[in-house]
PDB file of C-alpha atoms and ligand atoms in Angstrom:
ATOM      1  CA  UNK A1360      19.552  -2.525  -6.812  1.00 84.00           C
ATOM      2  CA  UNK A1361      18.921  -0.435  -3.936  1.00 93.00           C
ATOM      3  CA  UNK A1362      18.878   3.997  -4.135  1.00 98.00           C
ATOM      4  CA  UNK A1363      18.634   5.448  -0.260  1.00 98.00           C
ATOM      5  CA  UNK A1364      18.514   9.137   0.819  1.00 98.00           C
ATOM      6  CA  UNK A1365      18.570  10.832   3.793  1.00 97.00           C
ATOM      7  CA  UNK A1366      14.501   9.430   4.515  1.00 98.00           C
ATOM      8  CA  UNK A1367      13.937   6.758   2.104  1.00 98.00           C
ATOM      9  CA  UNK A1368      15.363   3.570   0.450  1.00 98.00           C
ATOM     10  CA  UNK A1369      14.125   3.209  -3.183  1.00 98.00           C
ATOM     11  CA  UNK A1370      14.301  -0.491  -3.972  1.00 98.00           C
ATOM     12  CA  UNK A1371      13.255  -2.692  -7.643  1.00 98.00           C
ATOM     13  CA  UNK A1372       9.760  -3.816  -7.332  1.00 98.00           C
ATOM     14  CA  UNK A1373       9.870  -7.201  -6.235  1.00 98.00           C
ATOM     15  CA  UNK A1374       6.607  -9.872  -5.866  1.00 98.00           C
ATOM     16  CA  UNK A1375       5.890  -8.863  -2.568  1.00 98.00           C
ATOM     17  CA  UNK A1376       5.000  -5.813  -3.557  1.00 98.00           C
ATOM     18  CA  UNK A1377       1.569  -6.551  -4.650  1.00 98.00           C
ATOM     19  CA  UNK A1378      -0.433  -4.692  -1.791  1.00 98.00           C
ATOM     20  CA  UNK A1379       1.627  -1.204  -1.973  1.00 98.00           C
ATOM     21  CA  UNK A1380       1.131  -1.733  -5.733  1.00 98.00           C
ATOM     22  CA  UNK A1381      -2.236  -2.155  -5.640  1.00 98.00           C
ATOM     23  CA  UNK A1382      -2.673   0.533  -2.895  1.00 98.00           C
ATOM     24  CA  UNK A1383      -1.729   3.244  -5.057  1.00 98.00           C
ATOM     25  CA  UNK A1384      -3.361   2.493  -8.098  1.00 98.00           C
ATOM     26  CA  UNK A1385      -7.203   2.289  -6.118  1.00 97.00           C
ATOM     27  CA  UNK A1386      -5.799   5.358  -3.858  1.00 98.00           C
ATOM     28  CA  UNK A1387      -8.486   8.036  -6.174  1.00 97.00           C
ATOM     29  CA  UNK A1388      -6.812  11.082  -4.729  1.00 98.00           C
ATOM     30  CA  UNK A1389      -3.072   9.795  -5.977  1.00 98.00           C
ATOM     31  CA  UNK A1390      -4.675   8.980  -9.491  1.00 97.00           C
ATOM     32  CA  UNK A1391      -6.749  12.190  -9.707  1.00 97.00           C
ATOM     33  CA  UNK A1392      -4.002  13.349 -12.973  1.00 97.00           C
ATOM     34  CA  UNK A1393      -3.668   9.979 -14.232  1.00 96.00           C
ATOM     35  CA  UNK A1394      -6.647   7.773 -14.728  1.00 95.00           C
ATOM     36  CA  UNK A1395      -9.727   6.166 -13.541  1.00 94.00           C
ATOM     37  CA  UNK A1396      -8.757   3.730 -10.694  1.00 94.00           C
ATOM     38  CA  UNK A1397      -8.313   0.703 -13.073  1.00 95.00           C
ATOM     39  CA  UNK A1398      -9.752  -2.696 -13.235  1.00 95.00           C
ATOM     40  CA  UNK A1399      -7.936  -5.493 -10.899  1.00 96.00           C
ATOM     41  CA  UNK A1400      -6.815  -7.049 -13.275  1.00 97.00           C
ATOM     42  CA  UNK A1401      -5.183  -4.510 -15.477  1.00 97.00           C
ATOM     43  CA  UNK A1402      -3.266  -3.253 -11.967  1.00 97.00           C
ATOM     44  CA  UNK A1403      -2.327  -7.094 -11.875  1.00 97.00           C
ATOM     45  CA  UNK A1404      -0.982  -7.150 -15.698  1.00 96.00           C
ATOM     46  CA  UNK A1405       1.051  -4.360 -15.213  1.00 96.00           C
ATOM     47  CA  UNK A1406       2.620  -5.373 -11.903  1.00 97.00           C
ATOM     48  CA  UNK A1407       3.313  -8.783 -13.732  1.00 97.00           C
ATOM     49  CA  UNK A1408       4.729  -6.251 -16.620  1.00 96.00           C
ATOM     50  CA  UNK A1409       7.572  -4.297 -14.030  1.00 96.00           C
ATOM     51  CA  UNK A1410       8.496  -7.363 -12.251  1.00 97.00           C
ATOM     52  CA  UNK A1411      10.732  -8.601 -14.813  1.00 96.00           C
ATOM     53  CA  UNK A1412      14.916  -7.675 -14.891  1.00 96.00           C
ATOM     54  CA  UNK A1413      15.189  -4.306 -16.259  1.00 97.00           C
ATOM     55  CA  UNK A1414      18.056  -2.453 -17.822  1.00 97.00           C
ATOM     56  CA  UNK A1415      18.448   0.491 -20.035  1.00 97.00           C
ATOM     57  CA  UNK A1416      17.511  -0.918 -23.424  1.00 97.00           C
ATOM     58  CA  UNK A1417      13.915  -2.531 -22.094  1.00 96.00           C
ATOM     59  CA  UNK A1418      11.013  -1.537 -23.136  1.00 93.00           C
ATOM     60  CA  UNK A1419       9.204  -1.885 -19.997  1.00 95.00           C
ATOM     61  CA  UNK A1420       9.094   0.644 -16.855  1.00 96.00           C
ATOM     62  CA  UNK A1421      12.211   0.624 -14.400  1.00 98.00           C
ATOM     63  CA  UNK A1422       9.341   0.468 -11.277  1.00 98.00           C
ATOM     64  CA  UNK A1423      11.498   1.201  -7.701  1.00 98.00           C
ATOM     65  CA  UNK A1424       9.196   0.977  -4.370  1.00 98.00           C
ATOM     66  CA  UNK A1425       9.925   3.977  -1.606  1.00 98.00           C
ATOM     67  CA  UNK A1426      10.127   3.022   2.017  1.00 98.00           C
ATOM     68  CA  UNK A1427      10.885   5.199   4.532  1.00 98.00           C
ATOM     69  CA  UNK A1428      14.083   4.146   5.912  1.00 97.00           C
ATOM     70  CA  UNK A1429      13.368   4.356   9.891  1.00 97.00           C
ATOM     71  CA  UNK A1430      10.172   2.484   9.710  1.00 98.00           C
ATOM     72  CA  UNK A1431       9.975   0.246   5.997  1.00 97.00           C
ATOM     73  CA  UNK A1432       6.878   1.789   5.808  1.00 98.00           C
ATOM     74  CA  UNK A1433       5.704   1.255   1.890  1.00 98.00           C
ATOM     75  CA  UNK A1434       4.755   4.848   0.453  1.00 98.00           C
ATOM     76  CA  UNK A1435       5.194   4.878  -3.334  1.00 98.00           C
ATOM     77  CA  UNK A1436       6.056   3.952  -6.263  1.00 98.00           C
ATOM     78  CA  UNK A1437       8.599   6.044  -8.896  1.00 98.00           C
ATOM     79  CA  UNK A1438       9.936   4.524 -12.001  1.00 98.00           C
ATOM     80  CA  UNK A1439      11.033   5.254 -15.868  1.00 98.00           C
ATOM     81  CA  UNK A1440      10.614   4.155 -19.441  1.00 98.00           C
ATOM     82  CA  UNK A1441      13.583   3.913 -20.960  1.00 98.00           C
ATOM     83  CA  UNK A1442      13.719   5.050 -25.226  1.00 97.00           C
ATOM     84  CA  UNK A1443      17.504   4.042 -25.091  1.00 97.00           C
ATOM     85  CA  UNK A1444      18.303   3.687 -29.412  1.00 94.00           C
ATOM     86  CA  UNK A1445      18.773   6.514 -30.713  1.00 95.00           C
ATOM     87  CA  UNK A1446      17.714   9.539 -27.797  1.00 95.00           C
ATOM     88  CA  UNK A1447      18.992   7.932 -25.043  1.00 97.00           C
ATOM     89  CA  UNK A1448      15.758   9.715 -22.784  1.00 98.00           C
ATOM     90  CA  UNK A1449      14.041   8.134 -20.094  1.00 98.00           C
ATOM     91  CA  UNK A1450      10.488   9.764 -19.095  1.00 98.00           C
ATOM     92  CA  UNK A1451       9.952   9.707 -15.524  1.00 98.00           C
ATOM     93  CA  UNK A1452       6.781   8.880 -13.240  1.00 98.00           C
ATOM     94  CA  UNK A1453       5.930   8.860  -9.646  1.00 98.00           C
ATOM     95  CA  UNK A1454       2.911   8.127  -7.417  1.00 98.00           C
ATOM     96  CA  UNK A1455       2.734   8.236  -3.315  1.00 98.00           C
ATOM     97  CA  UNK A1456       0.028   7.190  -1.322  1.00 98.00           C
ATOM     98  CA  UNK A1457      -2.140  10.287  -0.650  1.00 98.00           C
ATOM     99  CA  UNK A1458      -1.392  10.325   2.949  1.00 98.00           C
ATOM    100  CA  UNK A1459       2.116  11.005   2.414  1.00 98.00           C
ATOM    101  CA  UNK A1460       1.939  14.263  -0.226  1.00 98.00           C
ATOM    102  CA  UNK A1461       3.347  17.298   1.042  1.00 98.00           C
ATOM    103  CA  UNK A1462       6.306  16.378   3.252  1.00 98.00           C
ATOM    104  CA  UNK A1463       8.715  16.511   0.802  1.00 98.00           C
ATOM    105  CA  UNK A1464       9.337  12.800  -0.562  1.00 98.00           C
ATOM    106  CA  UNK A1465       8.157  13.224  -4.287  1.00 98.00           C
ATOM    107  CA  UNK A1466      11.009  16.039  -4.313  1.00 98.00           C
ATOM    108  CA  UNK A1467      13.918  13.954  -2.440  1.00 98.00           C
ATOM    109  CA  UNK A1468      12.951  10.369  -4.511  1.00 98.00           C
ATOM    110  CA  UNK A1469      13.082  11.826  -7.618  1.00 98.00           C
ATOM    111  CA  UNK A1470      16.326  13.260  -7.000  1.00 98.00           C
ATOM    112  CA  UNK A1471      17.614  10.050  -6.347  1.00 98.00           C
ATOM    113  CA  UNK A1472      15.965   8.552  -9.475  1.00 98.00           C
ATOM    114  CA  UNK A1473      17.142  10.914 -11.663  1.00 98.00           C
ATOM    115  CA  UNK A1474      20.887  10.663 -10.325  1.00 98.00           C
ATOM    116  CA  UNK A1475      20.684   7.117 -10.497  1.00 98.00           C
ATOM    117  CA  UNK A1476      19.680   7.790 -14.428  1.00 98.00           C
ATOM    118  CA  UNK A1477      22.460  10.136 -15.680  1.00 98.00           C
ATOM    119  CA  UNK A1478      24.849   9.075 -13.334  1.00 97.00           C
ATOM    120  CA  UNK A1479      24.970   4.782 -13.526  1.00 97.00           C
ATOM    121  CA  UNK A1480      22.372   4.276 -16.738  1.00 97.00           C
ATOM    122  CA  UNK A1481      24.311   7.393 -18.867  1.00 97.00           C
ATOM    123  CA  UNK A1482      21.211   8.998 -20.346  1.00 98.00           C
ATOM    124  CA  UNK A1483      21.772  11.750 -22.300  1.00 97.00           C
ATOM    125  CA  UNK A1484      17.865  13.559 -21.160  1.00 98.00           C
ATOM    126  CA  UNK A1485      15.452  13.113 -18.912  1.00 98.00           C
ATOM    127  CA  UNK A1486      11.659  14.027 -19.980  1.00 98.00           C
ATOM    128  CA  UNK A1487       8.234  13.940 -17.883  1.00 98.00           C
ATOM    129  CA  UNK A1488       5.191  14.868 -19.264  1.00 98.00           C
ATOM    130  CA  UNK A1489       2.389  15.853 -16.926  1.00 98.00           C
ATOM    131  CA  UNK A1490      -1.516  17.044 -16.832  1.00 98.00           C
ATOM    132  CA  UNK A1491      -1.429  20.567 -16.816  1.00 98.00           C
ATOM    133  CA  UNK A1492      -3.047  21.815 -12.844  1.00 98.00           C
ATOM    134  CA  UNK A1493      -0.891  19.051 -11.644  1.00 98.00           C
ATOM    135  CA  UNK A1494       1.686  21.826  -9.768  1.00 98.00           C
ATOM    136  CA  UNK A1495       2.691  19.316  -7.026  1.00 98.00           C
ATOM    137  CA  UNK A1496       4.136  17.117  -9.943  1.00 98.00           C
ATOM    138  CA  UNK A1497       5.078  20.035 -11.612  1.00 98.00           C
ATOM    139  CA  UNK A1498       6.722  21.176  -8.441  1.00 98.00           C
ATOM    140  CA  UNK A1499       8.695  17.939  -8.221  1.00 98.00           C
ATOM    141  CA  UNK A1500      10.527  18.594 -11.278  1.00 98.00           C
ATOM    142  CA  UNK A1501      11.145  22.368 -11.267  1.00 98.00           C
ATOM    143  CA  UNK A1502      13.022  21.391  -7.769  1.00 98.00           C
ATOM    144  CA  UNK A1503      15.332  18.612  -9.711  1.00 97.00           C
ATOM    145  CA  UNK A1504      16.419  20.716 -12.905  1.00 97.00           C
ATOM    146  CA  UNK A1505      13.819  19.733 -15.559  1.00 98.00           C
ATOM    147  CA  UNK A1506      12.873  22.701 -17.318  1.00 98.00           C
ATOM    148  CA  UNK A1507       9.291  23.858 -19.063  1.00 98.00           C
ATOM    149  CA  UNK A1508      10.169  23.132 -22.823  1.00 98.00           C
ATOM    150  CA  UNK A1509       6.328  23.436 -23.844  1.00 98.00           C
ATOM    151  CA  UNK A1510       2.721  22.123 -23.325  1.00 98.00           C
ATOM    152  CA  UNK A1511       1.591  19.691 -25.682  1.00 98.00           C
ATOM    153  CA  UNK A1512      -2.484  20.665 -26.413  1.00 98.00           C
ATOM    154  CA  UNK A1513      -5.574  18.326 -26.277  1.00 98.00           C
ATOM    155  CA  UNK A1514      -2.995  15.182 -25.451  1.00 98.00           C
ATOM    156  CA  UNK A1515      -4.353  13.125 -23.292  1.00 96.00           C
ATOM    157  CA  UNK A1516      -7.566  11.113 -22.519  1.00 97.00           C
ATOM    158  CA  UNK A1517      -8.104  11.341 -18.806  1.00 97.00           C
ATOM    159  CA  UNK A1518     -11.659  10.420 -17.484  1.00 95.00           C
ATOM    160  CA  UNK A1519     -13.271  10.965 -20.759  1.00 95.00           C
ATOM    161  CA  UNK A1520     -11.645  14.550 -21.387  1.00 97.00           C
ATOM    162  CA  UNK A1521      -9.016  16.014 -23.676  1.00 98.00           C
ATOM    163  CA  UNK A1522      -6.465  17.731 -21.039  1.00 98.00           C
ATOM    164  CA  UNK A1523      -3.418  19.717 -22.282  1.00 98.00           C
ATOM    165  CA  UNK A1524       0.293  18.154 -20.980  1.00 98.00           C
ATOM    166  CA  UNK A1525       3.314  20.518 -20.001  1.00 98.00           C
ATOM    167  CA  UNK A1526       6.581  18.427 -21.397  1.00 98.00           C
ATOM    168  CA  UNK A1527       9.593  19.068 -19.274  1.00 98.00           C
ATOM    169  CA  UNK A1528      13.078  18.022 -20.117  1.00 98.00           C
ATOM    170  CA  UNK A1529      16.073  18.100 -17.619  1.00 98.00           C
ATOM    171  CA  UNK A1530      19.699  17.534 -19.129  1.00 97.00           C
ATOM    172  CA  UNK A1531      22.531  16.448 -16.703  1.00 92.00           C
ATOM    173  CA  UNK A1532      24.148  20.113 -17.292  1.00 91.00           C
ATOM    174  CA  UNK A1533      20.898  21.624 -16.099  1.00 91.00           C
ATOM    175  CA  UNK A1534      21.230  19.995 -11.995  1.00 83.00           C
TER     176      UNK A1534
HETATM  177  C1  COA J 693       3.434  14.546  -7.507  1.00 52.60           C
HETATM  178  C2  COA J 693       3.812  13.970  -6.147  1.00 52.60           C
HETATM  179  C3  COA J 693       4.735  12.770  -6.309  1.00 52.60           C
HETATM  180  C4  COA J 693       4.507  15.065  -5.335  1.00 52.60           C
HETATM  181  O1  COA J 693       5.059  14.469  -4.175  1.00 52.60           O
HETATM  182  P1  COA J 693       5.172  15.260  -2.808  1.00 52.60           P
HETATM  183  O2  COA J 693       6.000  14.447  -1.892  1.00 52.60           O
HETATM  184  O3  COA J 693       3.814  15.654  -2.352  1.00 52.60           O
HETATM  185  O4  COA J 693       5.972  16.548  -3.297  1.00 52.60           O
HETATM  186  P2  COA J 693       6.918  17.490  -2.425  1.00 52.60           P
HETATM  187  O5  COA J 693       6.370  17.572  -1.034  1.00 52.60           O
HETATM  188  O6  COA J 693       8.315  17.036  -2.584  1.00 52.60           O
HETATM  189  O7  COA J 693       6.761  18.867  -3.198  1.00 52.60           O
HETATM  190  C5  COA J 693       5.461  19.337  -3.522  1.00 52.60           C
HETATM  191  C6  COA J 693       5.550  20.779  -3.985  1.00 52.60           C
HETATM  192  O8  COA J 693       4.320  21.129  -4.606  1.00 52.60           O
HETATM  193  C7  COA J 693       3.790  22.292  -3.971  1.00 52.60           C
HETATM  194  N1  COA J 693       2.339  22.198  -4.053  1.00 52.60           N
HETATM  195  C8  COA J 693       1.511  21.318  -3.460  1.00 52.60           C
HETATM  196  N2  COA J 693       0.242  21.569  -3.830  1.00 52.60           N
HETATM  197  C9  COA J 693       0.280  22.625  -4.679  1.00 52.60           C
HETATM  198  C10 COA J 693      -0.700  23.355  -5.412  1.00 52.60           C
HETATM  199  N3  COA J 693      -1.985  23.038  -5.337  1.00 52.60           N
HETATM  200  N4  COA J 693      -0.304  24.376  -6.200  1.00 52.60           N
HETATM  201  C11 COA J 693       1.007  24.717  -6.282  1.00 52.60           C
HETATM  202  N5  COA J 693       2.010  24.049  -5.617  1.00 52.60           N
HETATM  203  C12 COA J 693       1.621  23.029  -4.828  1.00 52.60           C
HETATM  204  C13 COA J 693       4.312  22.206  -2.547  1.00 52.60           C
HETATM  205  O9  COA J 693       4.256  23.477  -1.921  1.00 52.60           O
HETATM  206  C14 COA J 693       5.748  21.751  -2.838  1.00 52.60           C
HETATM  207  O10 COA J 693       6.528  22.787  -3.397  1.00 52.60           O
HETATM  208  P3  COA J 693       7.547  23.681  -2.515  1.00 52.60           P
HETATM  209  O11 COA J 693       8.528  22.741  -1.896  1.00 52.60           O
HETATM  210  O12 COA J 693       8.156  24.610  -3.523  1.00 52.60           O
HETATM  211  O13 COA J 693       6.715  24.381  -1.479  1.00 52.60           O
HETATM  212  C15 COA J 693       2.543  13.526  -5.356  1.00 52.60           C
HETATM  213  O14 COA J 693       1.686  14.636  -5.270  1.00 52.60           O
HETATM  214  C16 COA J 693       1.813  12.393  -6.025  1.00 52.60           C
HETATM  215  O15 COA J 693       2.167  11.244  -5.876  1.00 52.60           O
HETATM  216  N6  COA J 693       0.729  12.714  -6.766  1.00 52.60           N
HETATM  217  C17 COA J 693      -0.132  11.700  -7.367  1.00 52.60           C
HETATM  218  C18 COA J 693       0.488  11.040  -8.566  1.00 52.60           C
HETATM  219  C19 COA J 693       0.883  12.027  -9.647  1.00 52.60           C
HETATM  220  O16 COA J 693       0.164  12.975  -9.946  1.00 52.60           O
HETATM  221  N7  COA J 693       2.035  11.754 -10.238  1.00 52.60           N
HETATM  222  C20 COA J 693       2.606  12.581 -11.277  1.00 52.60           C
HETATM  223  C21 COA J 693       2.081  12.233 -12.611  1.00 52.60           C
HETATM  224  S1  COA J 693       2.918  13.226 -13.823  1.00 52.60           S
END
């Protein structure tokens, strides 16, 4: 399975991926809304986790690597858990290597994703959930569709601290 746009190819994580997965999980700037950089070997479990075949009824993450398509230069990672019976909603996630913030690529890979999504996999809603202060994510999202539907207090644990999330939701109607 392969996803291209005008500046990237989005491709399923494959075992040569190790380095660009590892990359972005110790990049601290890239994880500063998500976690503490994690321990080798949980980065290792999880990259075991999203190697395996995926399709719309799994219950692990859909996990597609970004390249830019002039050079094959590895700058991401974007992906989606599926809850297929009975919501048909897959929550979306993306992380790029800090270097490569700001020039547009969250925006233009998650617009692929999420076509890919309604389009070939037929889900009904698409939902992201994300640390509230985290505007370039939140950014992302407003620019593909998903809408605000509330922020969901004290709900998760990052670095020690309770932080609030803002849910979004994005129906195929709302593109
Ligand atoms: C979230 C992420 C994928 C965005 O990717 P990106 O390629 O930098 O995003 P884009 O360049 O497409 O768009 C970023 C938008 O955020 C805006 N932005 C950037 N910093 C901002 C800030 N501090 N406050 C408000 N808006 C900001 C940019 O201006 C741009 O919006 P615009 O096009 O309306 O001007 C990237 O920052 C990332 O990987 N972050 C680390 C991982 C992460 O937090 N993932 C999300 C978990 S929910």
């Amino acid at each position: 399975m392969q996803l291209t746009t005008d500046r990237l190819r989005l491709t399923r994580l494959a075992p040569d991926d190790w380095p660009l997965f590892q990359q972005v999980h110790r990049d601290k700037t890239s994880m500063e809304f998500i976690s503490e950089v994690p321990q080798e070997a949980d980065i290792r479990q999880r990259f075991t986790l999203r190697l395996a075949p995926w399709q719309v009824t799994s219950y692990h993450m859909l996990c597609l690597t970004l390249r830019l398509a002039e050079t094959g230069e590895a700058i991401g990672l974007i992906g989606a858990n599926a809850e297929w019976i009975p919501w048909r909603q897959a929550e979306v996630g993306y992380s790029l290597l800090s270097g490569y913030f700001n020039q547009g690529y969250g925006t233009e890979a998650l617009s692929a994703l999420v076509d890919f999504l309604f389009e070939d996999c037929e889900f009904h809603k698409l939902r992201a959930q994300v640390v509230e202060g985290n505007w370039p994510s939140r950014r992302v999202l407003e620019k593909n569709g998903f809408q605000l539907e509330g922020m969901l207090r004290d709900n998760y644990l990052l670095r020690g601290q309770w932080v609030n999330d803002w849910a979004f939701g994005c129906l195929a109607r709302d593109r």
